[in-house]
Short mmCIF file of C-alpha atoms in Angstrom, two decimals:
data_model
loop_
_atom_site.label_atom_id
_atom_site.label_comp_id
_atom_site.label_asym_id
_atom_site.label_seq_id
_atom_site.Cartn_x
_atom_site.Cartn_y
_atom_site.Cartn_z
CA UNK A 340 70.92 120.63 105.64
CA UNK A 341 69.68 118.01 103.21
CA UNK A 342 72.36 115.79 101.48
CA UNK A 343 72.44 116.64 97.66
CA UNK A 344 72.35 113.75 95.19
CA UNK A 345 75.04 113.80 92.97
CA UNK A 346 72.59 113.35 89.50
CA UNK A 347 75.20 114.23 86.78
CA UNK A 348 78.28 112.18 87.09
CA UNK A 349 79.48 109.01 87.79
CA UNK A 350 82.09 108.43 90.22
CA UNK A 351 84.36 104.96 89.86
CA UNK A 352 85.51 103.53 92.46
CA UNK A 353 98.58 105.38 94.65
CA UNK A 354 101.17 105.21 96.81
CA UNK A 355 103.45 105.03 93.78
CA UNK A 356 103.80 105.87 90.06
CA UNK A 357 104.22 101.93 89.92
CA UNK A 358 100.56 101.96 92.01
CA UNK A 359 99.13 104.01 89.32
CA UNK A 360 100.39 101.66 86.44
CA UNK A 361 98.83 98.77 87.50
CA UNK A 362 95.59 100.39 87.88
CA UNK A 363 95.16 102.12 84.80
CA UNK A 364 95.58 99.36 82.64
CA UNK A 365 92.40 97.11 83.72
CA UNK A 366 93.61 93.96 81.93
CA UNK A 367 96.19 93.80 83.84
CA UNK A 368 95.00 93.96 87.12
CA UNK A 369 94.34 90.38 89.42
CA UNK A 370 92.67 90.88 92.74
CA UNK A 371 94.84 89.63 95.42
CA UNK A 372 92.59 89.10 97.88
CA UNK A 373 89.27 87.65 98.20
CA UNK A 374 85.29 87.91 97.86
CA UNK A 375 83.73 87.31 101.15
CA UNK A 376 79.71 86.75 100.96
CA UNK A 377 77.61 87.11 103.87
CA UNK A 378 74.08 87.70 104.63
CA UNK A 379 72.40 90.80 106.53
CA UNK A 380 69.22 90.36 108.24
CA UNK A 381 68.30 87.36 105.58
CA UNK A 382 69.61 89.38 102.28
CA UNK A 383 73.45 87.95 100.62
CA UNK A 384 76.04 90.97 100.33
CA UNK A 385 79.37 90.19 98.76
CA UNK A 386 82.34 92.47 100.13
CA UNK A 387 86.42 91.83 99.74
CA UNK A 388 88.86 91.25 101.71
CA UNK A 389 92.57 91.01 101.74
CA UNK A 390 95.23 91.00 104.42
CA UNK A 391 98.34 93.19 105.48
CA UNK A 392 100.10 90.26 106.85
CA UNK A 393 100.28 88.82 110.28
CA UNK A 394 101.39 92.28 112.18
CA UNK A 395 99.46 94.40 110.49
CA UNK A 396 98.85 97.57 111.40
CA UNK A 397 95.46 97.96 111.83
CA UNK A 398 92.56 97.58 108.99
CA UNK A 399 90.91 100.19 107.00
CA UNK A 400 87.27 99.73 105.62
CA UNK A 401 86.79 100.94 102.49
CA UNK A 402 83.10 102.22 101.63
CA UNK A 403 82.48 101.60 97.50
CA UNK A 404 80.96 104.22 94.75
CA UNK A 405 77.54 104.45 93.00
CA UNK A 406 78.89 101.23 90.99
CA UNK A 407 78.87 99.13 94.15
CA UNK A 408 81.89 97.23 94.90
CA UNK A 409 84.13 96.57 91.54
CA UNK A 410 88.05 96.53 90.88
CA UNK A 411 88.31 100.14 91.96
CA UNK A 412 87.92 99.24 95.19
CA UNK A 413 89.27 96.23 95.14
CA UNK A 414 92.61 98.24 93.76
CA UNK A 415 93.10 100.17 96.58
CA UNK A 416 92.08 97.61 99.32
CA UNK A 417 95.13 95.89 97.38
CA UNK A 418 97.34 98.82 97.78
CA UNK A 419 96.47 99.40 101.65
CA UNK A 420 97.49 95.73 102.31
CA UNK A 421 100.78 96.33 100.79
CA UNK A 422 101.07 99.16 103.23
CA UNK A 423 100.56 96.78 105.92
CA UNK A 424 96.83 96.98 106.63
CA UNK A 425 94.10 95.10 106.57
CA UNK A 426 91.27 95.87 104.33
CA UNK A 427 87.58 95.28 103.46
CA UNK A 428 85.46 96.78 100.89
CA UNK A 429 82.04 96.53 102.32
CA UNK A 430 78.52 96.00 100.38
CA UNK A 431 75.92 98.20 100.69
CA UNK A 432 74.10 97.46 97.48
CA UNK A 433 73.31 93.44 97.65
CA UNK A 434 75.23 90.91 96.03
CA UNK A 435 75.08 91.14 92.29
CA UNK A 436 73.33 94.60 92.59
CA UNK A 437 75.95 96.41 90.46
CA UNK A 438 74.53 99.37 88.49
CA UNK A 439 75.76 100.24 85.21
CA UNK A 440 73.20 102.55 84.00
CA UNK A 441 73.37 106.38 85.92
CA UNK A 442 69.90 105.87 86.69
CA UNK A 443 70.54 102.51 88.37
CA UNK A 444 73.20 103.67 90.16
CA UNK A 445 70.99 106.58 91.25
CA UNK A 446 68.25 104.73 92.10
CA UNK A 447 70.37 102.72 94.22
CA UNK A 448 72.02 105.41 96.11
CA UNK A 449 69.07 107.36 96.37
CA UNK A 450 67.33 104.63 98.35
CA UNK A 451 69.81 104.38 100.98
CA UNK A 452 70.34 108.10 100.94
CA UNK A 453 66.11 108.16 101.99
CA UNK A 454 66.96 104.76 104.43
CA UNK A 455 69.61 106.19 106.54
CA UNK A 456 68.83 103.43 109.49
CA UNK A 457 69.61 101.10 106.62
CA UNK A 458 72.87 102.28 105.49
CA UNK A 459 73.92 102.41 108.83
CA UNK A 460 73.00 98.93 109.76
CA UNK A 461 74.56 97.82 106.02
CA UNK A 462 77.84 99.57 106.75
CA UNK A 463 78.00 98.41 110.75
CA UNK A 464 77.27 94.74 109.48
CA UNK A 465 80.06 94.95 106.62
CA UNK A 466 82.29 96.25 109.58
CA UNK A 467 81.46 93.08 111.97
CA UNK A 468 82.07 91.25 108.77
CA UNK A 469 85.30 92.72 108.14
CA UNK A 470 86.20 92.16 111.62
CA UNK A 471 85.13 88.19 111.41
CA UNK A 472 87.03 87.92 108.22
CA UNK A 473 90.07 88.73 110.49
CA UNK A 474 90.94 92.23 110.04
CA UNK A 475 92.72 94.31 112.82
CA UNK A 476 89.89 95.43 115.53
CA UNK A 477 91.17 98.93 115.52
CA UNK A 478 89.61 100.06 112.11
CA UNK A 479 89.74 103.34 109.68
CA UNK A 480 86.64 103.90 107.82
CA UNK A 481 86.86 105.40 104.50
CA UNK A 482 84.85 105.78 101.19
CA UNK A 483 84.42 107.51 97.40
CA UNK A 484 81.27 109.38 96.98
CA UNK A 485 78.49 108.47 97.91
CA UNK A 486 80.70 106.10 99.96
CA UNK A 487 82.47 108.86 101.30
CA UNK A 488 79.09 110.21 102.55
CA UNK A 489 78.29 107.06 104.20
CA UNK A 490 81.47 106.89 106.16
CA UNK A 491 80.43 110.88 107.56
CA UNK A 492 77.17 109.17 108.59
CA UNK A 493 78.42 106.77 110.54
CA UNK A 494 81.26 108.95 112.24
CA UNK A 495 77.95 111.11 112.83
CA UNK A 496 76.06 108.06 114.71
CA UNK A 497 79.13 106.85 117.08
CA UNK A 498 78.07 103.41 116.15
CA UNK A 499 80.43 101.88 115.21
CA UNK A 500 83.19 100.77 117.70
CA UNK A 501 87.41 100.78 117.75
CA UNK A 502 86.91 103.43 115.09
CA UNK A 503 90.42 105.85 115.03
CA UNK A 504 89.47 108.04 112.26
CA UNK A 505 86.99 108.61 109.60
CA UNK A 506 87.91 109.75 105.63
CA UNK A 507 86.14 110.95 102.58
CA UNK A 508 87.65 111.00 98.92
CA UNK A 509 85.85 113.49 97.02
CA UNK A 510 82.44 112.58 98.91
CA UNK A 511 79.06 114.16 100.03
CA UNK A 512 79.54 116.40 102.99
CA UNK A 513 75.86 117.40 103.98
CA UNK A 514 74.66 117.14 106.99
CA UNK A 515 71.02 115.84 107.22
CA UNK A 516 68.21 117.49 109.22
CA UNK A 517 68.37 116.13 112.74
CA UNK A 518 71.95 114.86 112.63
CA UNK A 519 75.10 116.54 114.50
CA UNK A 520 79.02 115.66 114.98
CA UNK A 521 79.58 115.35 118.81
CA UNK A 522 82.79 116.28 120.40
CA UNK A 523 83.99 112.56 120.81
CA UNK A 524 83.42 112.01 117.21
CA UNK A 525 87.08 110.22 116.04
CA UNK A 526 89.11 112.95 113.53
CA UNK A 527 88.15 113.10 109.87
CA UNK A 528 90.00 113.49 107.04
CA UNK A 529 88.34 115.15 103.77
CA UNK A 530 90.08 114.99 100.45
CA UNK A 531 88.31 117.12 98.08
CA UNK A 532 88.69 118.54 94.66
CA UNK A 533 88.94 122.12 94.11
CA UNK A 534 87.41 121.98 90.77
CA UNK A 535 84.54 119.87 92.32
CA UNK A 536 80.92 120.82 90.75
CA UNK A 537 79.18 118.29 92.45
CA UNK A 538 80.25 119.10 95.98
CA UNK A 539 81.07 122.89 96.42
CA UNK A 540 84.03 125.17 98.01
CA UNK A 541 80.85 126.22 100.38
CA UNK A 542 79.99 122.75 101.28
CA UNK A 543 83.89 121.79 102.46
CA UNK A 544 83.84 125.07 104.39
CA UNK A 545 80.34 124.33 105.89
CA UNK A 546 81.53 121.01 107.47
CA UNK A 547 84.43 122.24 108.70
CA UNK A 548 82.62 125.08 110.69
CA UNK A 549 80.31 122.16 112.17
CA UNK A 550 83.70 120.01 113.27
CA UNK A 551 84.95 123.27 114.64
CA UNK A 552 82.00 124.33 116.61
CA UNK A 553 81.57 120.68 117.57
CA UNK A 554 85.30 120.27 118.93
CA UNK A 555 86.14 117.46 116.29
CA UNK A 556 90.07 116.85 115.17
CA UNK A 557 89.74 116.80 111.47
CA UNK A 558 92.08 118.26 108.29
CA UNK A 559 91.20 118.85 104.68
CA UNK A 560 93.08 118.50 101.79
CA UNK A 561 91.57 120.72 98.41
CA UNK A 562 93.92 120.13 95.38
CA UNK A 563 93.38 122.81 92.48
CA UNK A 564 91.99 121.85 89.31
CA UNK A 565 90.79 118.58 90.62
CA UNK A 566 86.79 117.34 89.19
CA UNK A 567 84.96 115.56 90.95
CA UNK A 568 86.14 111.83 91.21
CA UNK A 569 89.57 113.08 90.79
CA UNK A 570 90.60 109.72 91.43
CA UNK A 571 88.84 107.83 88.80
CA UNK A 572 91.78 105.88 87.68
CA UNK A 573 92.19 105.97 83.48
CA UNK A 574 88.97 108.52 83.07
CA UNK A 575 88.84 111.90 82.07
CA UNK A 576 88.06 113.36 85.51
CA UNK A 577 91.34 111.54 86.85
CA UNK A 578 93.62 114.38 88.05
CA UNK A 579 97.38 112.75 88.85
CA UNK A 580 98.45 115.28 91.15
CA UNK A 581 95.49 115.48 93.41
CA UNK A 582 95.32 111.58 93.14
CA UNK A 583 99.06 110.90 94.51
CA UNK A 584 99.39 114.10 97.21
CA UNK A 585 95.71 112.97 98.54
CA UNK A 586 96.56 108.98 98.70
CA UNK A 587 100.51 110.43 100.01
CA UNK A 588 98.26 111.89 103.22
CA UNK A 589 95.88 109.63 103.61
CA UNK A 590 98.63 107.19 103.73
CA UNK A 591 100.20 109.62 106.32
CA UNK A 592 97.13 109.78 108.16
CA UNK A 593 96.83 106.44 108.95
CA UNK A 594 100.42 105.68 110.57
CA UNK A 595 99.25 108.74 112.63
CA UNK A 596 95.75 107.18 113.22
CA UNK A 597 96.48 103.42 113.56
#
């Protein structure tokens, strides 16, 4: 199966209702943490990265949109460390690569999507990264979009090391031609939108035949009436109740995980 590229949407990058009022309002959000830049193979990359304290609980690596890495991400990296984790949004795109036009953003997904030795080695570097930046060695990785269908490739490649679990928030869930989930893959967690055009009913249920047949741990959550980027905080795709009951068991899923 060849992954489908999302061509007619664009998908932006809440533990509580408080959560959710901070990130709605744009003005009146401040980063907390910081913007780490770091180079890959000669090329700069710019990520973020922000704490959960000095006992943390273990770090979660967050995989950005189409837009590349903006306050979206940045939000939630910001909510995970006030959980207690470390977090760090990696770069995939190249520092000051971030797309505003759809067929930017496409054009920059779509090249990675075709360079799938590339996104792996961008994503594995932005984890060593992460890791030299100080986060907890025992890592989640997690993404939106195309970011969650970057974090499925790498749980596909075993790769990446000290990896407990493996998430998607309303991401691609194709599996490319020559590619397989092997039994010792780490458990994934799929949050998905039951109102999703972009990514169908057909596609969730797909996967989760592959995990099954493969003998991977793995849950999915599908939340009625949710669009695609159901958790595009302020737009007209956001979808409260599928935004707090998915973030509620990812949240879950992590104590469980970490």
């Amino acid at each position: 199966m060849r992954h489908k590229i999302p061509t007619s949407f664009t998908c932006f990058g809440l533990l509580t209702l408080a959560s959710l009022s901070f990130a709605t309002t744009a003005n009146a959000y401040t980063p907390s943490g910081e913007d780490v830049s770091y180079d890959v193979n000669g090329e700069r990359f710019e990520g973020y990265f922000i704490s959960g304290g000095d006992n943390a609980k273990g770090s979660v690596i967050i995989v950005h949109d189409w837009d590349g890495i903006d306050d979206y991400e940045r939000q939630r990296a910001d909510m995970l460390a006030e959980q207690g984790y470390d977090a760090f949004a990696v770069d995939l795109f190249g520092a000051g690569n971030r797309p505003q036009a759809t067929e930017d953003k496409q054009a920059a997904t779509q090249a990675l999507y075709q360079d799938r030795e590339r996104m792996r080695t961008l994503t594995l570097a932005g984890l060593d990264q992460a890791r030299a930046s100080g986060t907890a060695t025992q890592a989640v990785i997690m993404g939106y979009c195309f970011g969650g269908a970057v974090a499925l490739e790498i749980a596909r490649s075993g790769e990446a090391n000290d990896i407990a679990a493996y998430t998607s928030f309303h991401g691609g869930l194709d599996t490319p031609d020559g590619q397989a989930y092997s039994s010792d893959t780490p458990p994934i967690f799929i949050a998905h939108g039951g109102a999703d055009e972009a990514v169908s009913l057909d596609d969730v249920a797909t996967l989760a035949e592959e995990l099954e047949a493969a003998g991977v741990t793995y849950e999915v959550g599908i939340y009625s009436g949710a669009p695609h980027a159901f958790s595009v905080f302020g737009s007209d795709r956001y979808h409260p109740r599928a935004d707090e009951q998915s973030w509620a068991t990812f949240n879950q899923w992590l104590e469980e995980m970490l």
